[in-house]
mmCIF file of C-alpha atoms in Angstrom:
data_model
loop_
_atom_site.group_PDB
_atom_site.id
_atom_site.type_symbol
_atom_site.label_atom_id
_atom_site.label_comp_id
_atom_site.label_asym_id
_atom_site.label_seq_id
_atom_site.Cartn_x
_atom_site.Cartn_y
_atom_site.Cartn_z
ATOM 1 C CA MET A 19 85.226 78.022 122.020
ATOM 2 C CA PHE A 20 83.369 80.924 120.648
ATOM 3 C CA ALA A 21 84.002 83.217 123.499
ATOM 4 C CA SER A 22 87.806 82.404 123.862
ATOM 5 C CA ARG A 23 88.195 83.252 120.071
ATOM 6 C CA VAL A 24 86.199 86.670 120.956
ATOM 7 C CA ARG A 25 88.857 87.222 123.525
ATOM 8 C CA VAL A 26 91.755 86.698 121.250
ATOM 9 C CA PHE A 27 90.184 89.113 118.838
ATOM 10 C CA THR A 28 89.860 91.561 121.359
ATOM 11 C CA ARG A 29 93.426 91.510 122.562
ATOM 12 C CA ARG A 30 94.754 91.401 118.842
ATOM 13 C CA TRP A 31 93.076 94.946 118.309
ATOM 14 C CA THR A 32 94.001 96.497 121.573
ATOM 15 C CA HIS A 33 96.849 98.805 121.541
ATOM 16 C CA ASN A 34 98.955 99.900 124.473
ATOM 17 C CA PHE A 35 100.525 103.237 123.922
ATOM 18 C CA ALA A 36 102.022 103.233 127.694
ATOM 19 C CA HIS A 37 105.560 103.701 126.098
ATOM 20 C CA LEU A 38 104.608 106.799 123.830
ATOM 21 C CA ASN A 39 104.114 110.510 125.097
ATOM 22 C CA ALA A 40 101.734 112.900 124.030
ATOM 23 C CA VAL A 41 102.454 116.098 122.321
ATOM 24 C CA THR A 42 102.660 118.935 124.781
ATOM 25 C CA VAL A 43 102.856 122.798 124.487
ATOM 26 C CA ASP A 44 106.752 122.654 124.796
ATOM 27 C CA ASP A 45 106.880 120.343 121.867
ATOM 28 C CA LEU A 46 104.932 122.516 119.753
ATOM 29 C CA ALA A 47 107.091 125.226 120.643
ATOM 30 C CA HIS A 48 109.957 123.196 119.392
ATOM 31 C CA PHE A 49 108.289 122.382 116.099
ATOM 32 C CA ALA A 50 107.564 126.015 115.551
ATOM 33 C CA LYS A 51 111.700 126.429 115.275
ATOM 34 C CA ILE A 52 111.468 123.737 112.481
ATOM 35 C CA LEU A 53 108.168 124.624 110.677
ATOM 36 C CA PRO A 54 106.478 128.013 109.663
ATOM 37 C CA PRO A 55 103.193 128.708 111.420
ATOM 38 C CA ASN A 56 100.987 127.639 108.584
ATOM 39 C CA ALA A 57 102.734 124.295 108.571
ATOM 40 C CA ILE A 58 101.501 123.265 111.965
ATOM 41 C CA LEU A 59 98.000 122.357 113.076
ATOM 42 C CA SER A 60 97.281 121.632 116.533
ATOM 43 C CA THR A 61 94.275 121.748 118.931
ATOM 44 C CA LEU A 62 96.699 122.930 121.802
ATOM 45 C CA PRO A 63 97.505 126.554 122.454
ATOM 46 C CA PRO A 64 99.211 128.692 121.071
ATOM 47 C CA VAL A 65 98.066 127.325 117.707
ATOM 48 C CA SER A 66 94.393 126.052 118.642
ATOM 49 C CA SER A 67 93.317 125.060 115.538
ATOM 50 C CA SER A 68 89.824 123.792 115.555
ATOM 51 C CA SER A 69 88.948 119.870 115.299
ATOM 52 C CA ASP A 70 87.634 120.666 111.776
ATOM 53 C CA ASP A 71 90.732 121.748 110.660
ATOM 54 C CA LEU A 72 92.087 118.189 111.503
ATOM 55 C CA ALA A 73 89.254 116.470 110.285
ATOM 56 C CA SER A 74 90.551 115.616 106.963
ATOM 57 C CA TYR A 75 93.851 114.041 108.542
ATOM 58 C CA ASN A 76 92.044 112.330 111.352
ATOM 59 C CA HIS A 77 89.321 110.577 109.274
ATOM 60 C CA ASP A 78 89.905 108.283 106.264
ATOM 61 C CA TRP A 79 87.833 109.107 103.013
ATOM 62 C CA MET A 80 85.475 106.359 103.593
ATOM 63 C CA GLY A 81 84.632 107.288 107.162
ATOM 64 C CA LYS A 82 85.494 103.970 108.526
ATOM 65 C CA TYR A 83 88.468 104.949 110.662
ATOM 66 C CA HIS A 84 88.710 107.926 113.002
ATOM 67 C CA GLY A 85 91.736 108.921 114.491
ATOM 68 C CA GLN A 86 92.591 111.178 117.625
ATOM 69 C CA ALA A 87 95.497 113.117 116.643
ATOM 70 C CA ASN A 88 95.683 116.628 118.340
ATOM 71 C CA THR A 89 98.714 117.608 116.132
ATOM 72 C CA VAL A 90 99.435 117.802 112.161
ATOM 73 C CA LEU A 91 102.735 118.705 110.879
ATOM 74 C CA ARG A 92 103.339 119.615 107.183
ATOM 75 C CA PRO A 93 107.088 119.755 106.395
ATOM 76 C CA ARG A 94 108.308 120.961 102.910
ATOM 77 C CA THR A 95 111.762 119.609 102.748
ATOM 78 C CA THR A 96 113.590 116.483 103.838
ATOM 79 C CA GLN A 97 115.910 118.385 106.221
ATOM 80 C CA GLN A 98 112.448 119.387 108.005
ATOM 81 C CA VAL A 99 111.256 115.731 108.109
ATOM 82 C CA SER A 100 114.671 114.654 109.559
ATOM 83 C CA ASP A 101 114.479 117.218 112.360
ATOM 84 C CA ILE A 102 110.877 116.428 113.318
ATOM 85 C CA VAL A 103 111.607 112.765 113.182
ATOM 86 C CA LYS A 104 114.823 113.269 115.496
ATOM 87 C CA PHE A 105 113.059 115.112 118.089
ATOM 88 C CA CYS A 106 110.339 112.895 118.259
ATOM 89 C CA ALA A 107 112.229 110.063 118.918
ATOM 90 C CA SER A 108 113.947 111.786 121.586
ATOM 91 C CA ARG A 109 110.594 112.646 123.263
ATOM 92 C CA ARG A 110 109.243 109.086 122.447
ATOM 93 C CA ILE A 111 106.304 110.754 120.307
ATOM 94 C CA GLY A 112 104.690 108.514 117.969
ATOM 95 C CA ILE A 113 104.521 109.493 114.173
ATOM 96 C CA VAL A 114 101.907 108.419 111.723
ATOM 97 C CA PRO A 115 103.065 109.296 108.142
ATOM 98 C CA GLN A 116 100.163 110.386 105.776
ATOM 99 C CA GLY A 117 100.137 110.958 102.241
ATOM 100 C CA GLY A 118 97.117 111.510 100.235
ATOM 101 C CA ASN A 119 94.974 109.482 103.126
ATOM 102 C CA THR A 120 93.317 107.326 100.276
ATOM 103 C CA GLY A 121 93.937 104.007 101.663
ATOM 104 C CA LEU A 122 91.215 101.672 102.573
ATOM 105 C CA VAL A 123 92.429 100.061 105.879
ATOM 106 C CA GLY A 124 93.454 103.069 107.998
ATOM 107 C CA GLY A 125 97.029 103.038 107.557
ATOM 108 C CA GLY A 126 97.417 106.508 107.581
ATOM 109 C CA ILE A 127 95.210 107.236 110.793
ATOM 110 C CA SER A 128 96.327 108.233 113.844
ATOM 111 C CA LEU A 129 95.096 105.986 116.705
ATOM 112 C CA GLN A 130 95.835 107.829 119.880
ATOM 113 C CA LYS A 131 98.794 109.815 120.785
ATOM 114 C CA GLU A 132 100.808 110.064 117.731
ATOM 115 C CA ILE A 133 101.197 113.024 115.573
ATOM 116 C CA VAL A 134 100.122 113.145 111.739
ATOM 117 C CA LEU A 135 103.341 113.862 109.546
ATOM 118 C CA SER A 136 101.635 114.947 106.164
ATOM 119 C CA LEU A 137 103.697 114.989 103.374
ATOM 120 C CA GLY A 138 101.397 116.833 100.850
ATOM 121 C CA ALA A 139 103.496 119.902 101.061
ATOM 122 C CA MET A 140 106.441 118.125 99.640
ATOM 123 C CA ASN A 141 105.373 118.180 95.998
ATOM 124 C CA ASN A 142 108.309 119.072 93.836
ATOM 125 C CA VAL A 143 109.306 117.454 90.787
ATOM 126 C CA ARG A 144 113.150 117.407 90.893
ATOM 127 C CA SER A 145 114.026 116.056 87.399
ATOM 128 C CA PHE A 146 113.107 114.195 84.483
ATOM 129 C CA ASP A 147 115.410 112.756 81.885
ATOM 130 C CA PRO A 148 113.290 112.038 78.508
ATOM 131 C CA VAL A 149 116.103 109.889 77.293
ATOM 132 C CA SER A 150 116.105 107.453 79.955
ATOM 133 C CA GLY A 151 112.600 108.084 81.418
ATOM 134 C CA VAL A 152 113.841 108.340 84.927
ATOM 135 C CA LEU A 153 111.714 110.648 87.190
ATOM 136 C CA VAL A 154 112.833 112.039 90.503
ATOM 137 C CA ALA A 155 110.217 113.513 92.669
ATOM 138 C CA ASP A 156 109.140 114.429 96.177
ATOM 139 C CA ALA A 157 106.981 111.921 98.152
ATOM 140 C CA GLY A 158 104.213 114.308 98.451
ATOM 141 C CA CYS A 159 103.645 114.667 94.425
ATOM 142 C CA ILE A 160 99.951 113.567 93.264
ATOM 143 C CA LEU A 161 100.177 110.794 91.008
ATOM 144 C CA GLU A 162 98.047 112.352 88.500
ATOM 145 C CA SER A 163 100.407 115.472 88.780
ATOM 146 C CA LEU A 164 103.490 113.387 87.608
ATOM 147 C CA SER A 165 101.557 111.769 84.985
ATOM 148 C CA GLU A 166 100.824 115.323 83.459
ATOM 149 C CA HIS A 167 104.536 116.259 83.857
ATOM 150 C CA ILE A 168 105.631 113.536 81.769
ATOM 151 C CA ALA A 169 102.993 113.479 79.235
ATOM 152 C CA PRO A 170 104.525 116.015 76.789
ATOM 153 C CA TYR A 171 107.579 113.662 76.773
ATOM 154 C CA ASP A 172 105.395 110.834 75.474
ATOM 155 C CA HIS A 173 105.988 108.995 78.777
ATOM 156 C CA ILE A 174 103.369 107.542 81.455
ATOM 157 C CA MET A 175 103.740 106.562 85.096
ATOM 158 C CA PRO A 176 104.108 102.739 85.573
ATOM 159 C CA LEU A 177 101.232 102.567 87.846
ATOM 160 C CA ASP A 178 97.380 103.816 87.468
ATOM 161 C CA LEU A 179 95.034 104.070 90.178
ATOM 162 C CA GLY A 180 91.242 105.016 90.501
ATOM 163 C CA ALA A 181 92.640 107.477 93.331
ATOM 164 C CA LYS A 182 95.311 109.171 91.083
ATOM 165 C CA GLY A 183 93.834 112.667 91.550
ATOM 166 C CA SER A 184 94.575 112.523 95.321
ATOM 167 C CA CYS A 185 96.920 109.778 96.011
ATOM 168 C CA GLN A 186 100.861 110.586 96.504
ATOM 169 C CA ILE A 187 103.614 108.794 95.000
ATOM 170 C CA GLY A 188 105.197 108.300 98.572
ATOM 171 C CA GLY A 189 102.125 106.454 99.709
ATOM 172 C CA ASN A 190 101.798 104.449 96.675
ATOM 173 C CA LEU A 191 105.511 103.313 97.501
ATOM 174 C CA SER A 192 104.809 102.606 101.135
ATOM 175 C CA THR A 193 101.896 100.520 100.263
ATOM 176 C CA ASN A 194 103.504 98.925 97.343
ATOM 177 C CA ALA A 195 100.362 99.740 95.248
ATOM 178 C CA GLY A 196 99.701 97.663 92.150
ATOM 179 C CA GLY A 197 97.089 99.572 90.001
ATOM 180 C CA LEU A 198 95.821 98.979 86.525
ATOM 181 C CA ARG A 199 99.048 98.613 84.741
ATOM 182 C CA LEU A 200 100.639 95.963 86.824
ATOM 183 C CA LEU A 201 100.397 93.113 84.119
ATOM 184 C CA ARG A 202 102.576 95.305 81.691
ATOM 185 C CA TYR A 203 104.868 97.212 83.822
ATOM 186 C CA GLY A 204 105.301 95.117 87.067
ATOM 187 C CA SER A 205 105.273 96.274 90.703
ATOM 188 C CA LEU A 206 107.099 99.194 92.177
ATOM 189 C CA HIS A 207 109.751 96.782 93.337
ATOM 190 C CA GLY A 208 110.803 96.823 89.923
ATOM 191 C CA THR A 209 110.231 100.108 88.614
ATOM 192 C CA VAL A 210 111.505 102.104 91.533
ATOM 193 C CA LEU A 211 115.236 102.802 91.048
ATOM 194 C CA GLY A 212 115.904 104.798 94.282
ATOM 195 C CA LEU A 213 114.661 106.279 97.456
ATOM 196 C CA GLU A 214 115.387 109.011 99.787
ATOM 197 C CA VAL A 215 114.381 108.087 103.463
ATOM 198 C CA VAL A 216 114.223 109.471 106.842
ATOM 199 C CA LEU A 217 115.340 106.626 109.300
ATOM 200 C CA PRO A 218 113.440 106.365 112.803
ATOM 201 C CA ASP A 219 116.492 108.465 114.416
ATOM 202 C CA GLY A 220 116.244 111.219 111.987
ATOM 203 C CA THR A 221 119.173 109.876 109.783
ATOM 204 C CA VAL A 222 118.610 110.683 105.958
ATOM 205 C CA LEU A 223 119.238 107.626 103.854
ATOM 206 C CA ASP A 224 120.040 108.992 100.316
ATOM 207 C CA GLN A 225 119.713 106.224 97.759
ATOM 208 C CA LEU A 226 118.144 108.346 94.870
ATOM 209 C CA SER A 227 120.006 106.199 92.523
ATOM 210 C CA THR A 228 118.785 106.995 88.470
ATOM 211 C CA LEU A 229 120.787 103.777 87.297
ATOM 212 C CA ARG A 230 118.695 100.932 85.997
ATOM 213 C CA LYS A 231 121.376 98.744 86.724
ATOM 214 C CA ASP A 232 123.105 99.088 89.885
ATOM 215 C CA ASN A 233 125.000 96.189 91.573
ATOM 216 C CA THR A 234 126.651 98.206 94.087
ATOM 217 C CA GLY A 235 126.042 97.066 97.826
ATOM 218 C CA TYR A 236 122.452 96.075 99.190
ATOM 219 C CA ASP A 237 119.260 96.991 97.590
ATOM 220 C CA LEU A 238 118.123 98.708 100.839
ATOM 221 C CA LYS A 239 115.277 100.378 98.913
ATOM 222 C CA GLN A 240 113.135 97.235 98.621
ATOM 223 C CA LEU A 241 112.799 97.045 102.555
ATOM 224 C CA PHE A 242 110.749 100.528 102.318
ATOM 225 C CA ILE A 243 108.405 99.736 99.289
ATOM 226 C CA GLY A 244 105.411 98.491 101.105
ATOM 227 C CA GLY A 245 106.854 99.065 104.448
ATOM 228 C CA GLU A 246 103.952 101.563 105.411
ATOM 229 C CA GLY A 247 106.382 103.958 107.070
ATOM 230 C CA THR A 248 107.327 101.470 109.875
ATOM 231 C CA LEU A 249 111.010 101.481 108.871
ATOM 232 C CA GLY A 250 111.354 105.040 107.759
ATOM 233 C CA VAL A 251 109.596 107.811 106.014
ATOM 234 C CA VAL A 252 109.985 107.976 102.272
ATOM 235 C CA THR A 253 110.617 111.837 101.099
ATOM 236 C CA GLY A 254 111.940 111.321 97.582
ATOM 237 C CA VAL A 255 111.757 108.726 94.720
ATOM 238 C CA SER A 256 113.446 107.988 91.501
ATOM 239 C CA ILE A 257 111.124 105.708 89.253
ATOM 240 C CA LEU A 258 111.373 104.460 85.667
ATOM 241 C CA THR A 259 108.704 105.588 83.655
ATOM 242 C CA PRO A 260 107.819 103.717 80.205
ATOM 243 C CA PRO A 261 107.185 105.282 76.984
ATOM 244 C CA ALA A 262 103.463 105.996 76.320
ATOM 245 C CA PRO A 263 101.792 103.420 74.055
ATOM 246 C CA GLN A 264 100.814 104.729 70.606
ATOM 247 C CA ALA A 265 97.674 103.228 70.768
ATOM 248 C CA SER A 266 95.304 101.378 73.387
ATOM 249 C CA ASN A 267 92.214 99.218 72.826
ATOM 250 C CA ASN A 268 89.587 98.040 75.557
ATOM 251 C CA ILE A 269 87.541 94.865 74.883
ATOM 252 C CA PHE A 270 84.589 93.695 76.917
ATOM 253 C CA LEU A 271 83.639 90.213 76.636
ATOM 254 C CA ALA A 272 80.380 88.348 77.918
ATOM 255 C CA LEU A 273 81.383 84.710 79.280
ATOM 256 C CA PRO A 274 78.827 81.949 79.867
ATOM 257 C CA HIS A 275 80.474 80.549 82.732
ATOM 258 C CA PHE A 276 83.229 81.719 85.516
ATOM 259 C CA LYS A 277 85.235 78.616 84.262
ATOM 260 C CA ASN A 278 85.716 80.275 81.140
ATOM 261 C CA VAL A 279 87.768 83.287 82.554
ATOM 262 C CA LEU A 280 90.991 81.432 83.174
ATOM 263 C CA PRO A 281 91.316 79.819 79.639
ATOM 264 C CA LEU A 282 90.478 83.301 78.108
ATOM 265 C CA PHE A 283 93.391 84.702 80.373
ATOM 266 C CA ARG A 284 95.830 82.377 79.104
ATOM 267 C CA THR A 285 94.872 82.789 75.445
ATOM 268 C CA VAL A 286 95.082 86.474 75.892
ATOM 269 C CA LYS A 287 98.178 86.451 77.342
ATOM 270 C CA ARG A 288 99.666 84.004 74.772
ATOM 271 C CA GLN A 289 98.300 86.224 71.900
ATOM 272 C CA LEU A 290 99.208 89.691 73.237
ATOM 273 C CA GLY A 291 102.372 88.985 75.212
ATOM 274 C CA GLU A 292 103.851 92.033 77.044
ATOM 275 C CA ILE A 293 101.434 94.556 75.523
ATOM 276 C CA LEU A 294 98.495 93.276 77.827
ATOM 277 C CA SER A 295 98.054 96.172 80.344
ATOM 278 C CA ALA A 296 95.151 94.849 82.360
ATOM 279 C CA PHE A 297 92.811 91.893 82.701
ATOM 280 C CA GLU A 298 89.715 92.377 84.986
ATOM 281 C CA TYR A 299 86.908 90.179 85.714
ATOM 282 C CA ILE A 300 83.421 91.412 86.650
ATOM 283 C CA ASP A 301 80.505 89.373 87.725
ATOM 284 C CA ARG A 302 76.751 90.055 87.193
ATOM 285 C CA THR A 303 76.171 91.389 90.685
ATOM 286 C CA CYS A 304 79.012 94.007 90.059
ATOM 287 C CA LEU A 305 77.217 95.142 86.909
#
């Protein structure tokens, strides 16, 4: 029985890429028509980047997952992303979209023949309305940079993460990141108002609505939140940012037993209501 389980496990993690084509020199020549030279990294000629130049894109930050991509593309505009995706679809070249590469499960790491599509160069804030609190930004914007951009207007981002200094908002959306403020502001399924997405055939789906209430048609953006790039590459986001709290307090409590945690949580929720931002449990081993 144990042996059969091992075989099942092995098959589950064995990937067959026979339907995909590897990047060739001719493909690089086509990418050079879309992107400037400094936006293309490849170990293939004529670019001939070193493997060290691609290391940060081929390895996750924990060193657990190691990719084999020989080409990294760094577009700056949605049109460039569209042109790249359209060409790769016609050539059957696999694409791995990558944000800040701060994930813990290797979702942004290329396995074999795919190219890495890094969105870090798409880092412009498109607009911010201090009245409604709606922020529109490129997918490659660093989460902490967005927080700093709206801080003078007394607004904060609805999510906060330990990796905020390097994670990108497009990756946050694609993984439906929760973060430290989920209890108060909810998940990204509720705070994201609109998305701009490049579909697998290169078509640009523009649903960058800034309306908090929009009952027109299907709410297609929900398909891409948490989709990890499988249905399309997120290039732009419209997100609702809440006003910054005027005060905050942290309380550290020592409980005699684990069974006291949930009753405490119920009491805290009842007493604090919607102003409760986070509730975390730490055991003695973690301390």
